[in-house]
Amino acid sequence: MNTMTRLPAIALAALPFVAACAPNPASIAAVPMGAGAYSGLTCQDAVNTLNVERANLAALEARQRGAATGDAFSVLLIGVPTSGLTGSNVAGEIGASKGKVLSLEARAAGC
């Protein structure tokens, strides 16, 4: 078997490992929150909570970028993404945080 016929087979075999890599934060969708999730907050509380959640989201996105970069290197070096093993993939938390930010922005816009 020559190199040209082995290359597609190797790429196909590596696909499950690459697909399991931590996603880029920009590609993670927001988790929908209920329409009135923050309706009980005063305007000031909504703005304060929004600022805290935006800071939380920024920190989570930084962690996720690190996880995605780490996965790229680990797949290159050992063939396996490590973010699932190390717990550095925070995609679910990012989706939830994005949903909170959207709901809080909607609440704050009504002030």
PDB file of N, CA and C in Angstrom:
ATOM      1  N   MET A   1       0.855  -1.179   0.000  1.00  0.00           N
ATOM      2  CA  MET A   1       0.000   0.000   0.000  1.00  0.00           C
ATOM      3  C   MET A   1       0.895   1.234   0.000  1.00  0.00           C
ATOM      4  N   ASN A   2       0.690   2.121  -0.978  1.00  0.00           N
ATOM      5  CA  ASN A   2       1.550   3.297  -1.049  1.00  0.00           C
ATOM      6  C   ASN A   2       1.034   4.418  -0.152  1.00  0.00           C
ATOM      7  N   THR A   3       1.825   5.479  -0.055  1.00  0.00           N
ATOM      8  CA  THR A   3       1.515   6.582   0.846  1.00  0.00           C
ATOM      9  C   THR A   3       0.214   7.273   0.473  1.00  0.00           C
ATOM     10  N   MET A   4      -0.072   7.431  -0.781  1.00  0.00           N
ATOM     11  CA  MET A   4      -1.273   8.133  -1.221  1.00  0.00           C
ATOM     12  C   MET A   4      -2.549   7.382  -0.858  1.00  0.00           C
ATOM     13  N   THR A   5      -2.497   6.078  -0.784  1.00  0.00           N
ATOM     14  CA  THR A   5      -3.696   5.330  -0.410  1.00  0.00           C
ATOM     15  C   THR A   5      -3.812   5.209   1.113  1.00  0.00           C
ATOM     16  N   ARG A   6      -2.711   5.327   1.826  1.00  0.00           N
ATOM     17  CA  ARG A   6      -2.745   5.262   3.290  1.00  0.00           C
ATOM     18  C   ARG A   6      -3.205   6.565   3.929  1.00  0.00           C
ATOM     19  N   LEU A   7      -2.903   7.689   3.298  1.00  0.00           N
ATOM     20  CA  LEU A   7      -3.227   8.983   3.873  1.00  0.00           C
ATOM     21  C   LEU A   7      -4.726   9.158   4.126  1.00  0.00           C
ATOM     22  N   PRO A   8      -5.615   8.863   3.177  1.00  0.00           N
ATOM     23  CA  PRO A   8      -7.044   8.982   3.486  1.00  0.00           C
ATOM     24  C   PRO A   8      -7.492   8.035   4.599  1.00  0.00           C
ATOM     25  N   ALA A   9      -6.921   6.854   4.659  1.00  0.00           N
ATOM     26  CA  ALA A   9      -7.288   5.908   5.711  1.00  0.00           C
ATOM     27  C   ALA A   9      -6.867   6.430   7.080  1.00  0.00           C
ATOM     28  N   ILE A  10      -5.705   7.041   7.155  1.00  0.00           N
ATOM     29  CA  ILE A  10      -5.230   7.610   8.414  1.00  0.00           C
ATOM     30  C   ILE A  10      -6.108   8.786   8.825  1.00  0.00           C
ATOM     31  N   ALA A  11      -6.447   9.633   7.865  1.00  0.00           N
ATOM     32  CA  ALA A  11      -7.309  10.784   8.161  1.00  0.00           C
ATOM     33  C   ALA A  11      -8.677  10.319   8.641  1.00  0.00           C
ATOM     34  N   LEU A  12      -9.214   9.297   8.029  1.00  0.00           N
ATOM     35  CA  LEU A  12     -10.517   8.773   8.425  1.00  0.00           C
ATOM     36  C   LEU A  12     -10.458   8.148   9.818  1.00  0.00           C
ATOM     37  N   ALA A  13      -9.372   7.473  10.128  1.00  0.00           N
ATOM     38  CA  ALA A  13      -9.220   6.864  11.449  1.00  0.00           C
ATOM     39  C   ALA A  13      -9.060   7.920  12.538  1.00  0.00           C
ATOM     40  N   ALA A  14      -8.495   9.074  12.204  1.00  0.00           N
ATOM     41  CA  ALA A  14      -8.283  10.140  13.184  1.00  0.00           C
ATOM     42  C   ALA A  14      -9.527  10.993  13.402  1.00  0.00           C
ATOM     43  N   LEU A  15     -10.510  10.877  12.535  1.00  0.00           N
ATOM     44  CA  LEU A  15     -11.705  11.718  12.615  1.00  0.00           C
ATOM     45  C   LEU A  15     -12.426  11.653  13.960  1.00  0.00           C
ATOM     46  N   PRO A  16     -12.651  10.499  14.555  1.00  0.00           N
ATOM     47  CA  PRO A  16     -13.336  10.487  15.863  1.00  0.00           C
ATOM     48  C   PRO A  16     -12.582  11.239  16.948  1.00  0.00           C
ATOM     49  N   PHE A  17     -11.266  11.205  16.896  1.00  0.00           N
ATOM     50  CA  PHE A  17     -10.482  11.908  17.912  1.00  0.00           C
ATOM     51  C   PHE A  17     -10.552  13.412  17.728  1.00  0.00           C
ATOM     52  N   VAL A  18     -10.488  13.862  16.485  1.00  0.00           N
ATOM     53  CA  VAL A  18     -10.555  15.291  16.203  1.00  0.00           C
ATOM     54  C   VAL A  18     -11.958  15.816  16.498  1.00  0.00           C
ATOM     55  N   ALA A  19     -12.981  15.035  16.199  1.00  0.00           N
ATOM     56  CA  ALA A  19     -14.358  15.453  16.438  1.00  0.00           C
ATOM     57  C   ALA A  19     -14.650  15.600  17.927  1.00  0.00           C
ATOM     58  N   ALA A  20     -13.910  14.922  18.772  1.00  0.00           N
ATOM     59  CA  ALA A  20     -14.134  14.982  20.215  1.00  0.00           C
ATOM     60  C   ALA A  20     -13.403  16.144  20.874  1.00  0.00           C
ATOM     61  N   CYS A  21     -12.740  16.969  20.083  1.00  0.00           N
ATOM     62  CA  CYS A  21     -12.010  18.113  20.637  1.00  0.00           C
ATOM     63  C   CYS A  21     -12.961  19.144  21.218  1.00  0.00           C
ATOM     64  N   ALA A  22     -12.457  19.908  22.170  1.00  0.00           N
ATOM     65  CA  ALA A  22     -13.235  20.990  22.775  1.00  0.00           C
ATOM     66  C   ALA A  22     -13.555  22.032  21.709  1.00  0.00           C
ATOM     67  N   PRO A  23     -14.820  22.453  21.611  1.00  0.00           N
ATOM     68  CA  PRO A  23     -15.184  23.438  20.590  1.00  0.00           C
ATOM     69  C   PRO A  23     -14.713  24.838  20.944  1.00  0.00           C
ATOM     70  N   ASN A  24     -14.584  25.660  19.927  1.00  0.00           N
ATOM     71  CA  ASN A  24     -14.246  27.060  20.104  1.00  0.00           C
ATOM     72  C   ASN A  24     -15.420  27.748  20.808  1.00  0.00           C
ATOM     73  N   PRO A  25     -15.184  28.655  21.742  1.00  0.00           N
ATOM     74  CA  PRO A  25     -16.284  29.304  22.461  1.00  0.00           C
ATOM     75  C   PRO A  25     -17.295  30.003  21.550  1.00  0.00           C
ATOM     76  N   ALA A  26     -16.833  30.553  20.445  1.00  0.00           N
ATOM     77  CA  ALA A  26     -17.738  31.261  19.532  1.00  0.00           C
ATOM     78  C   ALA A  26     -18.751  30.322  18.887  1.00  0.00           C
ATOM     79  N   SER A  27     -18.423  29.039  18.810  1.00  0.00           N
ATOM     80  CA  SER A  27     -19.327  28.092  18.161  1.00  0.00           C
ATOM     81  C   SER A  27     -20.317  27.447  19.132  1.00  0.00           C
ATOM     82  N   ILE A  28     -20.259  27.808  20.390  1.00  0.00           N
ATOM     83  CA  ILE A  28     -21.154  27.235  21.395  1.00  0.00           C
ATOM     84  C   ILE A  28     -22.419  28.086  21.479  1.00  0.00           C
ATOM     85  N   ALA A  29     -23.562  27.442  21.297  1.00  0.00           N
ATOM     86  CA  ALA A  29     -24.846  28.157  21.320  1.00  0.00           C
ATOM     87  C   ALA A  29     -25.302  28.415  22.751  1.00  0.00           C
ATOM     88  N   ALA A  30     -26.063  29.475  22.901  1.00  0.00           N
ATOM     89  CA  ALA A  30     -26.641  29.814  24.201  1.00  0.00           C
ATOM     90  C   ALA A  30     -27.748  28.827  24.548  1.00  0.00           C
ATOM     91  N   VAL A  31     -27.826  28.465  25.809  1.00  0.00           N
ATOM     92  CA  VAL A  31     -28.919  27.622  26.290  1.00  0.00           C
ATOM     93  C   VAL A  31     -30.103  28.540  26.571  1.00  0.00           C
ATOM     94  N   PRO A  32     -31.253  28.286  25.937  1.00  0.00           N
ATOM     95  CA  PRO A  32     -32.404  29.177  26.155  1.00  0.00           C
ATOM     96  C   PRO A  32     -32.858  29.176  27.611  1.00  0.00           C
ATOM     97  N   MET A  33     -33.161  30.349  28.099  1.00  0.00           N
ATOM     98  CA  MET A  33     -33.693  30.520  29.446  1.00  0.00           C
ATOM     99  C   MET A  33     -35.173  30.848  29.304  1.00  0.00           C
ATOM    100  N   GLY A  34     -35.916  30.662  30.340  1.00  0.00           N
ATOM    101  CA  GLY A  34     -37.328  31.020  30.317  1.00  0.00           C
ATOM    102  C   GLY A  34     -37.500  32.516  30.101  1.00  0.00           C
ATOM    103  N   ALA A  35     -38.595  32.904  29.484  1.00  0.00           N
ATOM    104  CA  ALA A  35     -38.832  34.316  29.163  1.00  0.00           C
ATOM    105  C   ALA A  35     -38.795  35.206  30.402  1.00  0.00           C
ATOM    106  N   GLY A  36     -39.279  34.729  31.497  1.00  0.00           N
ATOM    107  CA  GLY A  36     -39.311  35.545  32.712  1.00  0.00           C
ATOM    108  C   GLY A  36     -38.290  35.120  33.741  1.00  0.00           C
ATOM    109  N   ALA A  37     -37.194  34.553  33.298  1.00  0.00           N
ATOM    110  CA  ALA A  37     -36.204  34.011  34.231  1.00  0.00           C
ATOM    111  C   ALA A  37     -35.701  35.056  35.225  1.00  0.00           C
ATOM    112  N   TYR A  38     -35.578  36.298  34.781  1.00  0.00           N
ATOM    113  CA  TYR A  38     -35.054  37.346  35.656  1.00  0.00           C
ATOM    114  C   TYR A  38     -36.054  38.481  35.841  1.00  0.00           C
ATOM    115  N   SER A  39     -37.316  38.207  35.622  1.00  0.00           N
ATOM    116  CA  SER A  39     -38.331  39.260  35.722  1.00  0.00           C
ATOM    117  C   SER A  39     -38.507  39.772  37.150  1.00  0.00           C
ATOM    118  N   GLY A  40     -38.121  39.008  38.134  1.00  0.00           N
ATOM    119  CA  GLY A  40     -38.255  39.428  39.523  1.00  0.00           C
ATOM    120  C   GLY A  40     -37.162  40.364  39.995  1.00  0.00           C
ATOM    121  N   LEU A  41     -36.144  40.578  39.172  1.00  0.00           N
ATOM    122  CA  LEU A  41     -35.043  41.461  39.576  1.00  0.00           C
ATOM    123  C   LEU A  41     -35.391  42.913  39.317  1.00  0.00           C
ATOM    124  N   THR A  42     -34.920  43.770  40.193  1.00  0.00           N
ATOM    125  CA  THR A  42     -35.039  45.208  39.929  1.00  0.00           C
ATOM    126  C   THR A  42     -34.083  45.553  38.799  1.00  0.00           C
ATOM    127  N   CYS A  43     -34.251  46.726  38.231  1.00  0.00           N
ATOM    128  CA  CYS A  43     -33.368  47.138  37.131  1.00  0.00           C
ATOM    129  C   CYS A  43     -31.905  47.158  37.574  1.00  0.00           C
ATOM    130  N   GLN A  44     -31.652  47.694  38.746  1.00  0.00           N
ATOM    131  CA  GLN A  44     -30.275  47.772  39.244  1.00  0.00           C
ATOM    132  C   GLN A  44     -29.697  46.378  39.481  1.00  0.00           C
ATOM    133  N   ASP A  45     -30.498  45.492  40.054  1.00  0.00           N
ATOM    134  CA  ASP A  45     -30.037  44.119  40.282  1.00  0.00           C
ATOM    135  C   ASP A  45     -29.776  43.404  38.961  1.00  0.00           C
ATOM    136  N   ALA A  46     -30.624  43.651  37.957  1.00  0.00           N
ATOM    137  CA  ALA A  46     -30.444  43.029  36.646  1.00  0.00           C
ATOM    138  C   ALA A  46     -29.136  43.487  36.008  1.00  0.00           C
ATOM    139  N   VAL A  47     -28.852  44.785  36.082  1.00  0.00           N
ATOM    140  CA  VAL A  47     -27.614  45.323  35.511  1.00  0.00           C
ATOM    141  C   VAL A  47     -26.397  44.774  36.262  1.00  0.00           C
ATOM    142  N   ASN A  48     -26.468  44.740  37.592  1.00  0.00           N
ATOM    143  CA  ASN A  48     -25.352  44.209  38.384  1.00  0.00           C
ATOM    144  C   ASN A  48     -25.118  42.731  38.078  1.00  0.00           C
ATOM    145  N   THR A  49     -26.190  41.966  38.014  1.00  0.00           N
ATOM    146  CA  THR A  49     -26.078  40.536  37.716  1.00  0.00           C
ATOM    147  C   THR A  49     -25.550  40.329  36.305  1.00  0.00           C
ATOM    148  N   LEU A  50     -25.987  41.162  35.373  1.00  0.00           N
ATOM    149  CA  LEU A  50     -25.499  41.080  33.990  1.00  0.00           C
ATOM    150  C   LEU A  50     -23.996  41.315  33.934  1.00  0.00           C
ATOM    151  N   ASN A  51     -23.506  42.315  34.641  1.00  0.00           N
ATOM    152  CA  ASN A  51     -22.069  42.591  34.651  1.00  0.00           C
ATOM    153  C   ASN A  51     -21.272  41.423  35.230  1.00  0.00           C
ATOM    154  N   VAL A  52     -21.784  40.836  36.306  1.00  0.00           N
ATOM    155  CA  VAL A  52     -21.115  39.679  36.913  1.00  0.00           C
ATOM    156  C   VAL A  52     -21.112  38.504  35.940  1.00  0.00           C
ATOM    157  N   GLU A  53     -22.240  38.273  35.276  1.00  0.00           N
ATOM    158  CA  GLU A  53     -22.337  37.128  34.354  1.00  0.00           C
ATOM    159  C   GLU A  53     -21.475  37.329  33.113  1.00  0.00           C
ATOM    160  N   ARG A  54     -21.358  38.562  32.642  1.00  0.00           N
ATOM    161  CA  ARG A  54     -20.461  38.837  31.503  1.00  0.00           C
ATOM    162  C   ARG A  54     -19.008  38.535  31.873  1.00  0.00           C
ATOM    163  N   ALA A  55     -18.614  38.901  33.085  1.00  0.00           N
ATOM    164  CA  ALA A  55     -17.252  38.608  33.545  1.00  0.00           C
ATOM    165  C   ALA A  55     -17.052  37.094  33.661  1.00  0.00           C
ATOM    166  N   ASN A  56     -18.053  36.394  34.173  1.00  0.00           N
ATOM    167  CA  ASN A  56     -17.996  34.942  34.280  1.00  0.00           C
ATOM    168  C   ASN A  56     -17.868  34.306  32.898  1.00  0.00           C
ATOM    169  N   LEU A  57     -18.656  34.806  31.936  1.00  0.00           N
ATOM    170  CA  LEU A  57     -18.607  34.282  30.575  1.00  0.00           C
ATOM    171  C   LEU A  57     -17.233  34.503  29.954  1.00  0.00           C
ATOM    172  N   ALA A  58     -16.662  35.667  30.156  1.00  0.00           N
ATOM    173  CA  ALA A  58     -15.329  35.951  29.612  1.00  0.00           C
ATOM    174  C   ALA A  58     -14.292  34.988  30.185  1.00  0.00           C
ATOM    175  N   ALA A  59     -14.372  34.702  31.473  1.00  0.00           N
ATOM    176  CA  ALA A  59     -13.430  33.765  32.101  1.00  0.00           C
ATOM    177  C   ALA A  59     -13.632  32.349  31.557  1.00  0.00           C
ATOM    178  N   LEU A  60     -14.889  31.945  31.399  1.00  0.00           N
ATOM    179  CA  LEU A  60     -15.171  30.611  30.856  1.00  0.00           C
ATOM    180  C   LEU A  60     -14.675  30.486  29.421  1.00  0.00           C
ATOM    181  N   GLU A  61     -14.873  31.537  28.620  1.00  0.00           N
ATOM    182  CA  GLU A  61     -14.409  31.504  27.235  1.00  0.00           C
ATOM    183  C   GLU A  61     -12.895  31.399  27.160  1.00  0.00           C
ATOM    184  N   ALA A  62     -12.193  32.069  28.062  1.00  0.00           N
ATOM    185  CA  ALA A  62     -10.732  31.969  28.092  1.00  0.00           C
ATOM    186  C   ALA A  62     -10.306  30.538  28.423  1.00  0.00           C
ATOM    187  N   ARG A  63     -10.985  29.920  29.394  1.00  0.00           N
ATOM    188  CA  ARG A  63     -10.684  28.519  29.737  1.00  0.00           C
ATOM    189  C   ARG A  63     -10.954  27.601  28.548  1.00  0.00           C
ATOM    190  N   GLN A  64     -12.048  27.867  27.843  1.00  0.00           N
ATOM    191  CA  GLN A  64     -12.416  27.012  26.724  1.00  0.00           C
ATOM    192  C   GLN A  64     -11.420  27.158  25.575  1.00  0.00           C
ATOM    193  N   ARG A  65     -10.952  28.373  25.318  1.00  0.00           N
ATOM    194  CA  ARG A  65      -9.931  28.549  24.271  1.00  0.00           C
ATOM    195  C   ARG A  65      -8.678  27.761  24.632  1.00  0.00           C
ATOM    196  N   GLY A  66      -8.322  27.770  25.910  1.00  0.00           N
ATOM    197  CA  GLY A  66      -7.178  26.975  26.358  1.00  0.00           C
ATOM    198  C   GLY A  66      -7.413  25.490  26.168  1.00  0.00           C
ATOM    199  N   ALA A  67      -8.631  25.032  26.438  1.00  0.00           N
ATOM    200  CA  ALA A  67      -8.966  23.613  26.257  1.00  0.00           C
ATOM    201  C   ALA A  67      -8.903  23.230  24.784  1.00  0.00           C
ATOM    202  N   ALA A  68      -9.409  24.099  23.917  1.00  0.00           N
ATOM    203  CA  ALA A  68      -9.383  23.816  22.479  1.00  0.00           C
ATOM    204  C   ALA A  68      -7.948  23.763  21.958  1.00  0.00           C
ATOM    205  N   THR A  69      -7.131  24.693  22.425  1.00  0.00           N
ATOM    206  CA  THR A  69      -5.725  24.696  22.021  1.00  0.00           C
ATOM    207  C   THR A  69      -5.003  23.460  22.555  1.00  0.00           C
ATOM    208  N   GLY A  70      -5.274  23.127  23.804  1.00  0.00           N
ATOM    209  CA  GLY A  70      -4.669  21.929  24.396  1.00  0.00           C
ATOM    210  C   GLY A  70      -5.078  20.666  23.669  1.00  0.00           C
ATOM    211  N   ASP A  71      -6.338  20.594  23.257  1.00  0.00           N
ATOM    212  CA  ASP A  71      -6.798  19.430  22.498  1.00  0.00           C
ATOM    213  C   ASP A  71      -6.096  19.330  21.154  1.00  0.00           C
ATOM    214  N   ALA A  72      -5.912  20.467  20.499  1.00  0.00           N
ATOM    215  CA  ALA A  72      -5.224  20.447  19.201  1.00  0.00           C
ATOM    216  C   ALA A  72      -3.809  19.896  19.361  1.00  0.00           C
ATOM    217  N   PHE A  73      -3.118  20.338  20.401  1.00  0.00           N
ATOM    218  CA  PHE A  73      -1.758  19.841  20.633  1.00  0.00           C
ATOM    219  C   PHE A  73      -1.754  18.370  21.048  1.00  0.00           C
ATOM    220  N   SER A  74      -2.675  17.993  21.913  1.00  0.00           N
ATOM    221  CA  SER A  74      -2.665  16.605  22.374  1.00  0.00           C
ATOM    222  C   SER A  74      -3.037  15.643  21.248  1.00  0.00           C
ATOM    223  N   VAL A  75      -3.938  16.055  20.369  1.00  0.00           N
ATOM    224  CA  VAL A  75      -4.264  15.200  19.220  1.00  0.00           C
ATOM    225  C   VAL A  75      -3.055  15.083  18.310  1.00  0.00           C
ATOM    226  N   LEU A  76      -2.343  16.181  18.133  1.00  0.00           N
ATOM    227  CA  LEU A  76      -1.146  16.162  17.295  1.00  0.00           C
ATOM    228  C   LEU A  76      -0.059  15.273  17.894  1.00  0.00           C
ATOM    229  N   LEU A  77       0.113  15.344  19.209  1.00  0.00           N
ATOM    230  CA  LEU A  77       1.191  14.609  19.851  1.00  0.00           C
ATOM    231  C   LEU A  77       0.856  13.154  20.184  1.00  0.00           C
ATOM    232  N   ILE A  78      -0.334  12.936  20.762  1.00  0.00           N
ATOM    233  CA  ILE A  78      -0.652  11.575  21.203  1.00  0.00           C
ATOM    234  C   ILE A  78      -1.889  10.979  20.529  1.00  0.00           C
ATOM    235  N   GLY A  79      -2.585  11.805  19.733  1.00  0.00           N
ATOM    236  CA  GLY A  79      -3.723  11.299  18.985  1.00  0.00           C
ATOM    237  C   GLY A  79      -5.038  11.286  19.735  1.00  0.00           C
ATOM    238  N   VAL A  80      -5.069  11.858  20.941  1.00  0.00           N
ATOM    239  CA  VAL A  80      -6.282  11.840  21.752  1.00  0.00           C
ATOM    240  C   VAL A  80      -6.492  13.228  22.370  1.00  0.00           C
ATOM    241  N   PRO A  81      -7.712  13.803  22.257  1.00  0.00           N
ATOM    242  CA  PRO A  81      -7.968  15.069  22.945  1.00  0.00           C
ATOM    243  C   PRO A  81      -8.062  14.839  24.451  1.00  0.00           C
ATOM    244  N   THR A  82      -7.443  15.701  25.208  1.00  0.00           N
ATOM    245  CA  THR A  82      -7.366  15.480  26.655  1.00  0.00           C
ATOM    246  C   THR A  82      -8.345  16.309  27.474  1.00  0.00           C
ATOM    247  N   SER A  83      -9.057  17.246  26.854  1.00  0.00           N
ATOM    248  CA  SER A  83      -9.930  18.122  27.653  1.00  0.00           C
ATOM    249  C   SER A  83     -11.037  17.348  28.347  1.00  0.00           C
ATOM    250  N   GLY A  84     -11.515  16.276  27.750  1.00  0.00           N
ATOM    251  CA  GLY A  84     -12.541  15.466  28.399  1.00  0.00           C
ATOM    252  C   GLY A  84     -12.016  14.750  29.623  1.00  0.00           C
ATOM    253  N   LEU A  85     -10.737  14.421  29.605  1.00  0.00           N
ATOM    254  CA  LEU A  85     -10.119  13.726  30.737  1.00  0.00           C
ATOM    255  C   LEU A  85      -9.728  14.683  31.857  1.00  0.00           C
ATOM    256  N   THR A  86      -9.342  15.895  31.484  1.00  0.00           N
ATOM    257  CA  THR A  86      -8.857  16.845  32.476  1.00  0.00           C
ATOM    258  C   THR A  86      -9.951  17.748  33.029  1.00  0.00           C
ATOM    259  N   GLY A  87     -11.116  17.738  32.399  1.00  0.00           N
ATOM    260  CA  GLY A  87     -12.212  18.582  32.857  1.00  0.00           C
ATOM    261  C   GLY A  87     -12.094  20.024  32.419  1.00  0.00           C
ATOM    262  N   SER A  88     -11.207  20.311  31.471  1.00  0.00           N
ATOM    263  CA  SER A  88     -11.016  21.693  31.042  1.00  0.00           C
ATOM    264  C   SER A  88     -12.038  22.139  30.004  1.00  0.00           C
ATOM    265  N   ASN A  89     -12.808  21.216  29.438  1.00  0.00           N
ATOM    266  CA  ASN A  89     -13.841  21.562  28.472  1.00  0.00           C
ATOM    267  C   ASN A  89     -15.071  22.053  29.233  1.00  0.00           C
ATOM    268  N   VAL A  90     -15.370  23.344  29.121  1.00  0.00           N
ATOM    269  CA  VAL A  90     -16.485  23.945  29.858  1.00  0.00           C
ATOM    270  C   VAL A  90     -17.586  24.416  28.901  1.00  0.00           C
ATOM    271  N   ALA A  91     -17.777  23.684  27.811  1.00  0.00           N
ATOM    272  CA  ALA A  91     -18.746  24.080  26.785  1.00  0.00           C
ATOM    273  C   ALA A  91     -20.153  24.212  27.357  1.00  0.00           C
ATOM    274  N   GLY A  92     -20.564  23.294  28.201  1.00  0.00           N
ATOM    275  CA  GLY A  92     -21.901  23.365  28.791  1.00  0.00           C
ATOM    276  C   GLY A  92     -22.087  24.599  29.653  1.00  0.00           C
ATOM    277  N   GLU A  93     -21.069  24.931  30.422  1.00  0.00           N
ATOM    278  CA  GLU A  93     -21.133  26.118  31.270  1.00  0.00           C
ATOM    279  C   GLU A  93     -21.190  27.391  30.434  1.00  0.00           C
ATOM    280  N   ILE A  94     -20.482  27.387  29.297  1.00  0.00           N
ATOM    281  CA  ILE A  94     -20.508  28.552  28.413  1.00  0.00           C
ATOM    282  C   ILE A  94     -21.903  28.728  27.821  1.00  0.00           C
ATOM    283  N   GLY A  95     -22.515  27.643  27.376  1.00  0.00           N
ATOM    284  CA  GLY A  95     -23.869  27.722  26.831  1.00  0.00           C
ATOM    285  C   GLY A  95     -24.854  28.273  27.843  1.00  0.00           C
ATOM    286  N   ALA A  96     -24.750  27.802  29.083  1.00  0.00           N
ATOM    287  CA  ALA A  96     -25.633  28.290  30.143  1.00  0.00           C
ATOM    288  C   ALA A  96     -25.371  29.768  30.432  1.00  0.00           C
ATOM    289  N   SER A  97     -24.118  30.150  30.479  1.00  0.00           N
ATOM    290  CA  SER A  97     -23.770  31.538  30.763  1.00  0.00           C
ATOM    291  C   SER A  97     -24.240  32.461  29.637  1.00  0.00           C
ATOM    292  N   LYS A  98     -24.089  32.019  28.396  1.00  0.00           N
ATOM    293  CA  LYS A  98     -24.580  32.820  27.271  1.00  0.00           C
ATOM    294  C   LYS A  98     -26.095  33.006  27.364  1.00  0.00           C
ATOM    295  N   GLY A  99     -26.800  31.960  27.754  1.00  0.00           N
ATOM    296  CA  GLY A  99     -28.242  32.067  27.926  1.00  0.00           C
ATOM    297  C   GLY A  99     -28.617  33.051  29.016  1.00  0.00           C
ATOM    298  N   LYS A 100     -27.868  33.024  30.123  1.00  0.00           N
ATOM    299  CA  LYS A 100     -28.114  33.969  31.219  1.00  0.00           C
ATOM    300  C   LYS A 100     -27.875  35.399  30.757  1.00  0.00           C
ATOM    301  N   VAL A 101     -26.780  35.609  30.020  1.00  0.00           N
ATOM    302  CA  VAL A 101     -26.470  36.956  29.536  1.00  0.00           C
ATOM    303  C   VAL A 101     -27.586  37.466  28.630  1.00  0.00           C
ATOM    304  N   LEU A 102     -28.061  36.630  27.720  1.00  0.00           N
ATOM    305  CA  LEU A 102     -29.145  37.052  26.821  1.00  0.00           C
ATOM    306  C   LEU A 102     -30.408  37.403  27.604  1.00  0.00           C
ATOM    307  N   SER A 103     -30.757  36.579  28.577  1.00  0.00           N
ATOM    308  CA  SER A 103     -31.948  36.857  29.384  1.00  0.00           C
ATOM    309  C   SER A 103     -31.783  38.122  30.215  1.00  0.00           C
ATOM    310  N   LEU A 104     -30.614  38.294  30.786  1.00  0.00           N
ATOM    311  CA  LEU A 104     -30.357  39.504  31.579  1.00  0.00           C
ATOM    312  C   LEU A 104     -30.328  40.760  30.706  1.00  0.00           C
ATOM    313  N   GLU A 105     -29.787  40.643  29.503  1.00  0.00           N
ATOM    314  CA  GLU A 105     -29.800  41.784  28.586  1.00  0.00           C
ATOM    315  C   GLU A 105     -31.233  42.163  28.227  1.00  0.00           C
ATOM    316  N   ALA A 106     -32.070  41.158  27.999  1.00  0.00           N
ATOM    317  CA  ALA A 106     -33.479  41.429  27.689  1.00  0.00           C
ATOM    318  C   ALA A 106     -34.155  42.117  28.879  1.00  0.00           C
ATOM    319  N   ARG A 107     -33.852  41.643  30.085  1.00  0.00           N
ATOM    320  CA  ARG A 107     -34.440  42.250  31.295  1.00  0.00           C
ATOM    321  C   ARG A 107     -33.948  43.684  31.469  1.00  0.00           C
ATOM    322  N   ALA A 108     -32.646  43.904  31.273  1.00  0.00           N
ATOM    323  CA  ALA A 108     -32.069  45.239  31.445  1.00  0.00           C
ATOM    324  C   ALA A 108     -32.570  46.198  30.359  1.00  0.00           C
ATOM    325  N   ALA A 109     -32.859  45.692  29.182  1.00  0.00           N
ATOM    326  CA  ALA A 109     -33.378  46.547  28.107  1.00  0.00           C
ATOM    327  C   ALA A 109     -34.755  47.090  28.430  1.00  0.00           C
ATOM    328  N   GLY A 110     -35.487  46.389  29.290  1.00  0.00           N
ATOM    329  CA  GLY A 110     -36.812  46.837  29.671  1.00  0.00           C
ATOM    330  C   GLY A 110     -36.798  47.903  30.768  1.00  0.00           C
ATOM    331  N   CYS A 111     -35.640  48.333  31.179  1.00  0.00           N
ATOM    332  CA  CYS A 111     -35.540  49.322  32.271  1.00  0.00           C
ATOM    333  C   CYS A 111     -35.568  50.747  31.727  1.00  0.00           C
TER     334      CYS A 111
END
